[in-house]
Coordinates of C-alpha atoms and ligand atoms in Angstrom, one line a residue:
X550 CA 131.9 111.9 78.0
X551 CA 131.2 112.8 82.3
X552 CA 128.7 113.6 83.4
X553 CA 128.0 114.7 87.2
X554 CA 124.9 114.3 89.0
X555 CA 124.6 116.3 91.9
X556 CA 122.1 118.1 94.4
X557 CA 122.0 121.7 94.7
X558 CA 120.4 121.7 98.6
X559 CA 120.6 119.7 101.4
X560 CA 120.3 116.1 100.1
X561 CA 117.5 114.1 99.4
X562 CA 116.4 116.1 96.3
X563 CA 115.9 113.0 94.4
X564 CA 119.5 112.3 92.9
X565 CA 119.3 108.5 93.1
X566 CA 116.2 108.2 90.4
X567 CA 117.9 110.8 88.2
X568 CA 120.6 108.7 88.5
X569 CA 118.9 105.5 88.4
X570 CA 117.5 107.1 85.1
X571 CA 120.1 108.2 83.4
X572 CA 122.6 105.4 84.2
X573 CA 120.7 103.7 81.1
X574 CA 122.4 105.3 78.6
X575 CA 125.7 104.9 80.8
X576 CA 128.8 102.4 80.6
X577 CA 130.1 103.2 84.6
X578 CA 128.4 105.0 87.1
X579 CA 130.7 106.2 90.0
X580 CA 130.6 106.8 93.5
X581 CA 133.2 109.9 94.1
X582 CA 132.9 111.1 97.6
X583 CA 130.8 110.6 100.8
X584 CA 129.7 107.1 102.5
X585 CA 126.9 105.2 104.1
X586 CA 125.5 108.3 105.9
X587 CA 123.0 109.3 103.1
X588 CA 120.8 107.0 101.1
X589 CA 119.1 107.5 97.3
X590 CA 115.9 105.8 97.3
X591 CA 115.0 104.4 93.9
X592 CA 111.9 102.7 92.9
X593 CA 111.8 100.6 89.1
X594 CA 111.0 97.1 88.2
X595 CA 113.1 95.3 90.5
X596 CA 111.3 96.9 93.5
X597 CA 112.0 99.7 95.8
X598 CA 115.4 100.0 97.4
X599 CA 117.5 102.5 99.9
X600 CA 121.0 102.6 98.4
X601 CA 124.0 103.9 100.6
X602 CA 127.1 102.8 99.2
X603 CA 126.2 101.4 96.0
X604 CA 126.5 103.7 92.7
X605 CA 122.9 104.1 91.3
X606 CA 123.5 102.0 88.6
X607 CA 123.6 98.6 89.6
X608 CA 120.1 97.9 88.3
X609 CA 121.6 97.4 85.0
X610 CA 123.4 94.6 83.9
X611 CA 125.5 96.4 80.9
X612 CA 126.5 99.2 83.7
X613 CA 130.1 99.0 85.5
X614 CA 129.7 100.5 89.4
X615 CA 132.9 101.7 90.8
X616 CA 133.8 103.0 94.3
X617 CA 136.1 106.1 93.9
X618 CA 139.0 107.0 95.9
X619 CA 136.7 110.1 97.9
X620 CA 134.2 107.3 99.1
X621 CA 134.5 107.1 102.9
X622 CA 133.8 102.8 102.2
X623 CA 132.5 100.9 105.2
X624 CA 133.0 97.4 103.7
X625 CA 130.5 95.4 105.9
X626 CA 127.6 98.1 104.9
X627 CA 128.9 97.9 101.4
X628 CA 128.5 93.6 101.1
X629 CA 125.4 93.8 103.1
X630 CA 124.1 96.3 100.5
X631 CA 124.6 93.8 97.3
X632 CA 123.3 91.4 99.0
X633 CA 120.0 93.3 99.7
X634 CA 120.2 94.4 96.4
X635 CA 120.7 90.6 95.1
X636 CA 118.3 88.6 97.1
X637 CA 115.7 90.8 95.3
X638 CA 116.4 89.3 91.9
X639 CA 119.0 92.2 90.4
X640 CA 121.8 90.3 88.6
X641 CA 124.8 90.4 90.5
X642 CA 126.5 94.3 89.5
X643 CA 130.0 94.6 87.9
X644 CA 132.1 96.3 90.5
X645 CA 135.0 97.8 91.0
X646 CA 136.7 99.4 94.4
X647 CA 139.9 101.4 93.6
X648 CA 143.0 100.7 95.3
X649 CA 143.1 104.2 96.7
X650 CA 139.2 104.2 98.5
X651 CA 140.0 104.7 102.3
X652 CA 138.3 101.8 104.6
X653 CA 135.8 102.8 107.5
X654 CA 136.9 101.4 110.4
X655 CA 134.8 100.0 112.9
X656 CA 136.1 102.5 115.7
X657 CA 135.0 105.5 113.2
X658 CA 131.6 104.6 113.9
X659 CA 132.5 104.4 117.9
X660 CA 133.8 107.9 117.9
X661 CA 131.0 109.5 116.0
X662 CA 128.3 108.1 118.6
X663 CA 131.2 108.9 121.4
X664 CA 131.2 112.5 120.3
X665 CA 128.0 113.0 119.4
X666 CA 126.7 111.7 122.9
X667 CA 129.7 114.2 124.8
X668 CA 128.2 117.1 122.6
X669 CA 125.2 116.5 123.6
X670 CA 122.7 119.5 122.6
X671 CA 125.4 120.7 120.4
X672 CA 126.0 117.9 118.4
X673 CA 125.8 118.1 114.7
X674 CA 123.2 115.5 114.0
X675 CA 125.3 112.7 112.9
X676 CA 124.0 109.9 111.1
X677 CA 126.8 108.4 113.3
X678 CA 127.9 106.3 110.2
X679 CA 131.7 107.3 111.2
X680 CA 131.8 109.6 107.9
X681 CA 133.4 112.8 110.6
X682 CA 135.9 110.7 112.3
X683 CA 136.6 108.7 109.4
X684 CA 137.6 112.0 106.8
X685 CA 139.6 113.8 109.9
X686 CA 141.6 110.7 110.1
X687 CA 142.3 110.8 105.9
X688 CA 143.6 114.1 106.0
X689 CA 145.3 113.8 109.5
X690 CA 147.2 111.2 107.2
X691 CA 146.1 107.8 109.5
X692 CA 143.1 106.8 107.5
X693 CA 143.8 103.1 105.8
X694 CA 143.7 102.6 102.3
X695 CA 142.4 99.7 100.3
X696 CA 145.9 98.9 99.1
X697 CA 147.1 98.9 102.5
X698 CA 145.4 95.8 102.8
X699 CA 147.8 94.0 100.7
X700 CA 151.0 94.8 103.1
X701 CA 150.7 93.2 106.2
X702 CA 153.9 94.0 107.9
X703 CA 153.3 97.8 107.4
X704 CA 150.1 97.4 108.5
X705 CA 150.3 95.9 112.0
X706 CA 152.9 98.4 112.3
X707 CA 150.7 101.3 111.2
X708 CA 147.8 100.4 113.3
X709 CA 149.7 99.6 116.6
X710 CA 151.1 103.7 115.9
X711 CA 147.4 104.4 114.9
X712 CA 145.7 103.1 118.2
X713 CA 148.0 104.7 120.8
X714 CA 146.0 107.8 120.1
X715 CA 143.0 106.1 119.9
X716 CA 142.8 104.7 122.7
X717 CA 144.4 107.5 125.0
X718 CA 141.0 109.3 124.0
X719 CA 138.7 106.3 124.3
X720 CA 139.9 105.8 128.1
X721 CA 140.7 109.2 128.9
X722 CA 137.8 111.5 126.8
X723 CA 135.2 109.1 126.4
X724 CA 135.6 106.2 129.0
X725 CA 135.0 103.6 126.7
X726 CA 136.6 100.1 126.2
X727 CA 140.3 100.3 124.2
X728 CA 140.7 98.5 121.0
X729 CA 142.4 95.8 120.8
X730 CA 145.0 96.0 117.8
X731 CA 145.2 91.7 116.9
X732 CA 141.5 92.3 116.8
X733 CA 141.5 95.1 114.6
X734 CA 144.0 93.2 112.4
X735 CA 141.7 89.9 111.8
X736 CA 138.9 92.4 110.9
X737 CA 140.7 93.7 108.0
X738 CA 142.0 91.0 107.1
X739 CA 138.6 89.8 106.7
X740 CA 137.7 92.8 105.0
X741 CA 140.5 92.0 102.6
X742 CA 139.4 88.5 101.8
X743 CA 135.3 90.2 101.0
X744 CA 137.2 93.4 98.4
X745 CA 140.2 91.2 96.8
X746 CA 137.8 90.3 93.8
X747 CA 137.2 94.0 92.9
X748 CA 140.0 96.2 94.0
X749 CA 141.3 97.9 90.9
X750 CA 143.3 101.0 89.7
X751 CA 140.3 103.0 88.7
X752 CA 141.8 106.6 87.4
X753 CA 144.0 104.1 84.9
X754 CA 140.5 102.2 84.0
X755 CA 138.6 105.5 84.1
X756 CA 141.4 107.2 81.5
X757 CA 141.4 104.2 79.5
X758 CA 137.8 103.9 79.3
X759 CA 137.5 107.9 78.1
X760 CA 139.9 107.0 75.3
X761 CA 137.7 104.5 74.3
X762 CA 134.7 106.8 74.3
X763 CA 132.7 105.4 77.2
X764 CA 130.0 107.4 78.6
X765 CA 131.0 108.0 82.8
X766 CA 128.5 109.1 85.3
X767 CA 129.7 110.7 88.8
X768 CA 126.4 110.3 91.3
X769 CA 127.0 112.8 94.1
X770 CA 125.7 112.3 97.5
X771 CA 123.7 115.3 99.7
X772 CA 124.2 118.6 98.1
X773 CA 125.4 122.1 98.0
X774 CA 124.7 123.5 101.2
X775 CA 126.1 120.2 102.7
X776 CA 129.6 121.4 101.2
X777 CA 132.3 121.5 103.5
X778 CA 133.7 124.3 101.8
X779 CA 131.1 126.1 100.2
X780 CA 127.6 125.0 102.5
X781 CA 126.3 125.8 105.7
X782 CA 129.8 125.0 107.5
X783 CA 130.0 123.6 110.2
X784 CA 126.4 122.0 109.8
X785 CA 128.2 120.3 106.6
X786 CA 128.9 117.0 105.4
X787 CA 133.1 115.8 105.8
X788 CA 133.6 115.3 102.0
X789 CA 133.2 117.6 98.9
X790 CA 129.5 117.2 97.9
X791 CA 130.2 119.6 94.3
X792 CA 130.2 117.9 90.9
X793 CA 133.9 119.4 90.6
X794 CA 135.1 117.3 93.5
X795 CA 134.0 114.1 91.0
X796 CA 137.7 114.8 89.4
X797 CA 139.4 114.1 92.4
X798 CA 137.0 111.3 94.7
X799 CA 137.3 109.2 90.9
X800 CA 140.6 110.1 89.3
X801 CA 139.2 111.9 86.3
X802 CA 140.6 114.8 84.8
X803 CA 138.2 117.9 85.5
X804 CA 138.1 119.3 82.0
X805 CA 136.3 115.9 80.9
X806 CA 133.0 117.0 82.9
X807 CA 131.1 118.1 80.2
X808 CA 127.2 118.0 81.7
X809 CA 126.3 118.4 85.2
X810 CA 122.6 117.7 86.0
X811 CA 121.7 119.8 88.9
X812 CA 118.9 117.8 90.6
X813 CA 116.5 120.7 92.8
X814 CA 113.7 119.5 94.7
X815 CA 110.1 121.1 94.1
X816 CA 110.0 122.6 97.8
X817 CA 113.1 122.1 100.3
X818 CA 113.7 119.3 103.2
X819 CA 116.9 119.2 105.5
X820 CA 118.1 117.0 108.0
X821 CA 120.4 117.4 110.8
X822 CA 120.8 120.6 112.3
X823 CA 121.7 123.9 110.9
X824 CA 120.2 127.3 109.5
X825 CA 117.0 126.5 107.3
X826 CA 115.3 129.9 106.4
X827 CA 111.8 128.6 104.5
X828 CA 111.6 126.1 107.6
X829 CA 107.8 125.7 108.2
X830 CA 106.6 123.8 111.4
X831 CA 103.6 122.2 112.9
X832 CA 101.0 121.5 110.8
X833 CA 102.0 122.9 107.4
X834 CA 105.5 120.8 108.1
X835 CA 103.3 117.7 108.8
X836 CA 101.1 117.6 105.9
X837 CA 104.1 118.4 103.6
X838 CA 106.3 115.8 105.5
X839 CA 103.7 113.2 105.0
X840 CA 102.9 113.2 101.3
X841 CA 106.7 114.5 100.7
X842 CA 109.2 112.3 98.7
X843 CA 107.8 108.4 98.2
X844 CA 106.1 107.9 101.0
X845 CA 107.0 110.6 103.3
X846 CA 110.5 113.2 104.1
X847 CA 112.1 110.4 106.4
X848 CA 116.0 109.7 106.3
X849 CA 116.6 106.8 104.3
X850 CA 119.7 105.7 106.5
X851 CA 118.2 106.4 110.0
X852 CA 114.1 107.4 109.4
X853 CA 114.2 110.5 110.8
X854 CA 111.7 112.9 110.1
X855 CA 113.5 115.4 107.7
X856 CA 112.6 119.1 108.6
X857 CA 110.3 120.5 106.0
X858 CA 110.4 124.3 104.2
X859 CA 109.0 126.3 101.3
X860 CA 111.3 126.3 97.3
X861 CA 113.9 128.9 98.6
X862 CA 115.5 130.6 95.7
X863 CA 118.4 131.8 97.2
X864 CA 119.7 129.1 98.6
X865 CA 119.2 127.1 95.4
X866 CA 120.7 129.2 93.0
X867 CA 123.7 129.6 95.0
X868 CA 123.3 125.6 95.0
X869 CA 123.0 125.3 91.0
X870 CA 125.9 128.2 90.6
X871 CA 128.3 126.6 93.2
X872 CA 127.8 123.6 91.4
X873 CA 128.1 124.9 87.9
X874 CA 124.8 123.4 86.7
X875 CA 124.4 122.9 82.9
X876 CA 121.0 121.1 83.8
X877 CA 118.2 121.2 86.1
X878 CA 116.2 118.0 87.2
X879 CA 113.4 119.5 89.1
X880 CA 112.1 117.1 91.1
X881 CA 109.1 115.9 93.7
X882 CA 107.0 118.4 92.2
X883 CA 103.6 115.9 91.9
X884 CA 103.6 116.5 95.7
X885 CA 102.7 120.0 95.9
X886 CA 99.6 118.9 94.1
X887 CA 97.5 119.3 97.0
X888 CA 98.3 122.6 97.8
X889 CA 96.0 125.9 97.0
X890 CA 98.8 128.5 97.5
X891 CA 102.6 127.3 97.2
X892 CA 104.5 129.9 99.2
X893 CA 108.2 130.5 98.0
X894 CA 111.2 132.1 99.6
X895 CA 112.6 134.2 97.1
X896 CA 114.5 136.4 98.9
X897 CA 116.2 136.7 102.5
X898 CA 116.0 139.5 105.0
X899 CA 119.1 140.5 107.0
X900 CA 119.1 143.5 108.9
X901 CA 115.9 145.0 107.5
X902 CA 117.3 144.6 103.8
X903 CA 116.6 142.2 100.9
X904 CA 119.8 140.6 100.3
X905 CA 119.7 137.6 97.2
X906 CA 123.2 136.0 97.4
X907 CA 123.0 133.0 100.1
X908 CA 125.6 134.4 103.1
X909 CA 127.8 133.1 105.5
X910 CA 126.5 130.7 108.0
X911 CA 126.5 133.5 111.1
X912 CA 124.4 135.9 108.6
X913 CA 122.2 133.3 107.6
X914 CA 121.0 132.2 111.3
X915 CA 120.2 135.3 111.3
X916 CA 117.8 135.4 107.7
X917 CA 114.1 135.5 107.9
X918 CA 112.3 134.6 104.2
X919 CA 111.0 136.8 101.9
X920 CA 107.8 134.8 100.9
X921 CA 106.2 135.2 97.3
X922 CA 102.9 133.0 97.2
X923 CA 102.2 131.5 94.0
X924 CA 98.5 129.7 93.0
X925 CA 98.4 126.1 93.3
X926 CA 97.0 123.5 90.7
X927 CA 95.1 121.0 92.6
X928 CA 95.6 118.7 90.1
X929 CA 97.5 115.2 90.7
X930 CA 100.3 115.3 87.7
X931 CA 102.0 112.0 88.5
X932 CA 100.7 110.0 85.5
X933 CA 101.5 113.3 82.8
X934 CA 104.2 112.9 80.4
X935 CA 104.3 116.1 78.3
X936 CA 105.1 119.0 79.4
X937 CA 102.6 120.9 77.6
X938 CA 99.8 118.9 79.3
X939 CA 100.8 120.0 83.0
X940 CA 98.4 122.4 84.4
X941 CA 98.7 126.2 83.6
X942 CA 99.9 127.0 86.9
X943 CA 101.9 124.4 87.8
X944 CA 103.7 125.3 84.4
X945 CA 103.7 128.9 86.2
X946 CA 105.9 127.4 89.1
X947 CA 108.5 125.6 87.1
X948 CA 108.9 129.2 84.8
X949 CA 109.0 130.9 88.2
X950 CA 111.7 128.9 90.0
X951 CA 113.8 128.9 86.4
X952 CA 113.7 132.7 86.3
X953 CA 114.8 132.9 90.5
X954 CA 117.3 130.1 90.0
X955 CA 118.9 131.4 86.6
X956 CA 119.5 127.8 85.2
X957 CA 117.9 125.7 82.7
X958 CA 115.1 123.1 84.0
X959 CA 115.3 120.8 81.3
X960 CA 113.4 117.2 83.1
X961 CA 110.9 117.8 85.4
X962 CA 109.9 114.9 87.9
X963 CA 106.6 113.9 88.6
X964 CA 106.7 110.3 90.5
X965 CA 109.2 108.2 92.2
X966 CA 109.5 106.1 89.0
X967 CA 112.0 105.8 86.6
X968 CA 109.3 106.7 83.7
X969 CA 108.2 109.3 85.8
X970 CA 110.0 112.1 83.8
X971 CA 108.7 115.2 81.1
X972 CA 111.6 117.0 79.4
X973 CA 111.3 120.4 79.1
X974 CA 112.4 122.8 76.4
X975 CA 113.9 125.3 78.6
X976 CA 114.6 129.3 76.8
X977 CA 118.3 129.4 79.0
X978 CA 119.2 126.7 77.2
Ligands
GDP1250 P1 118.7 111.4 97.0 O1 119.4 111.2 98.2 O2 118.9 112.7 96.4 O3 118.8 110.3 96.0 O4 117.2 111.5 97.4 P2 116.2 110.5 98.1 O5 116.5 109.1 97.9 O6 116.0 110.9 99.5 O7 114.9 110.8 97.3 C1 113.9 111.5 97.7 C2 112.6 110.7 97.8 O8 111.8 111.1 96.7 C3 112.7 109.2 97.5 O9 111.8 108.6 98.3 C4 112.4 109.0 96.0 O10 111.8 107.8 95.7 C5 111.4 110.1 95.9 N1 111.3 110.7 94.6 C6 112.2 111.1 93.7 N2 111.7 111.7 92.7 C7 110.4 111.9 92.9 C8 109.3 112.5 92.3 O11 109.5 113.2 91.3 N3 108.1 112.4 92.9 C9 107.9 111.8 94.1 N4 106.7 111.8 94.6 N5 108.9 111.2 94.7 C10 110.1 111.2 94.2

């Protein structure tokens, strides 16, 4: 059985202790698309850690972690990451890297900084991780596979072709230093000597491991609105952030998906730049930023502040829908506790109408919220475990957001724990 973990906003709604969670009663968690730019935070008995690269489910020793073909894999980050993970007393993780995963190269991570510093106040708020550069190459066809590794003579050849354009931009757009292509060489090669012990055919282990009944988890990374295709575009993420997109970035075949767990944080945080229609400054933003997430809304890759809004409805349901969301995992909802009124955007204004299906980027810029303000509950709910012992009105909220969204909340969230989790009966489901 698949199963898909995914986020239906911006990111940072909390998929990595879902994940973290769930992995438990998993065999192989699976990395299926995006890179080091975005980080899961997740909090159990080995400590606290900010993942990048690594599936979710490394904590566990029975657990298999594999890097998918759609995972933009910066090997450095990648070995740095286990052994952050390792020198805090996690055994070391079963891994496997398939053959097909394209490499981050060290130049991607150049050209992102290079181009976001010519944009200047137009840039796109890169985590400047290489992640742009590094998917325009893969589908401009020069990208460099894992396998590729394996074949020197094709590739010295194929990076000598691959830097004459490099370069001719490096000198010529951004006036930096060329790259030297012996250089370049020796680094993969290194690379090479750190992935040997894990590269692997992984749709061939993935088909054989369905056959035998193992349970697969895809984690995604970001979420809906970060789509290339179907989010804020161009304010978007390079790689497919939808659960569907998990049949491609692992090899699997798409009819195998059976559940995916929709994870929808309690009120809304973004980062980069990019429309945001329950955005909420000053103050408000503050006070929300501050007790937001574990610890505060900061990026876990770069520690920005994230910008801070209100539970929009629109935007999630077209999050949940686009994602095709047999679950909900509403999350981060113990931080609202210290609200009295809990505004919520449940509709958007366009024109001087009401419209409820989230638009096109140009439309949205343009989208002022329609707020509904619910009662708070003033209660701190962290250390709750049924759901029939959460305040009346907090109750209220999680009925309210499941009749705007239109899909089933069945866990609720209420701490950065692993414990901290009440299932929920939900009547859509
Ligand atoms: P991801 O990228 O979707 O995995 O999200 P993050 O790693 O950015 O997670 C958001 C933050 O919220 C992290 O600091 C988590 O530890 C924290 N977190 C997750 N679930 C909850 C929750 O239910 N309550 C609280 N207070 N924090 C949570």
């Amino acid at each position: 059985m698949v199963r898909a973990i995914v986020g239906a906003n911006w990111g940072d709604e909390g998929k990595g202790k879902i994940t973290d969670m769930l992995a438990q009663e998993s065999d192989i968690v699976i990395r299926f698309q995006g890179g080091a730019n975005a980080g899961h935070t997740i909090v159990n008995h080995y400590g606290k850690f900010a993942l990048h690269t690594l599936p979710s489910g490394v904590f566990y020793d029975h657990i298999t972690s594999i890097i998918g073909n759609g995972v933009a894999l910066d090997v450095p980050k990648f070995f740095k990451e286990i052994t952050e993970v390792t020198s805090k007393g996690v055994p070391m993780p079963k891994i496997l890297i398939s053959d097909r995963a394209q490499m981050v190269m060290p130049y991607h991570i150049l050209f992102d900084q290079y181009e976001e510093e010519r944009l200047g106040k137009a840039s796109f708020g890169s985590t400047k991780s290489g992640i742009a550069p590094f998917y325009s190459d893969k589908y401009a066809k020069i990208g460099f596979q894992v396998q590729e590794l394996f074949h020197e003579d094709t590739l010295k050849a194929k990076i000598a072709r691959v830097l004459e354009t490099k370069n001719i931009l490096l000198e010529h757009l951004y006036h930096k230093p060329a790259i030297d292509a012996d250089e370049l060489f020796n680094t993969l090669m290194e690379y090479r000597k750190m992935l040997e012990p894990y590269v692997c055919d992984v749709s061939a282990y993935l088909w054989k491991a369905l056959k035998e009944g193992k349970n697969i988890l895809l984690e995604g990374q970001l979420g809906s609105l970060k789509d290339p295709d179907h989010g804020i575009y161009p304010m978007v993420t390079s790689s497919s952030t939808l659960a569907a997109y998990g049949a491609i970035g692992a090899g699997l075949p798409p009819y195998e998906i059976k559940q995916i767990v929709t994870v929808v944080k309690a009120y809304s945080s973004a980062v980069g730049a990019g429309a945001f229609v329950s955005e909420i400054f000053g103050d408000e933003a503050d006070e929300l930023r501050k007790r937001g997430g574990d610890g505060g809304e900061f990026g876990a890759t770069t520690g920005r502040p994230r910008r801070m809004g209100w539970f929009d409805c629109v935007a999630t349901r077209y999050g949940c829908r686009i994602q095709g969301t047999t679950d909900v995992a509403f999350t981060v909802l113990d931080v609202l506790g210290y609200l009295d009124k809990i505004p919520v955007c449940v509709g958007y204004e366009y024109e001087g109408k009401q419209i409820d299906e989230f638009p096109t980027t140009q439309i949205l810029e343009k989208c002022k919220p329609v707020i509904e303000v619910l009662d708070g509950w003033k209660t701190d709910i962290r250390d709750i475990k049924n759901y029939d012992d959460l305040p009346e009105n907090c109750k209220k909220y999680i009925d309210f957001v499941e009749k705007h969204i239109g899909f089933p909340i069945t866990m609720v969230s209420n701490g950065p724990s692993r414990d901290d989790i009440i299932y929920r009966k939900s009547s859509l489901k």
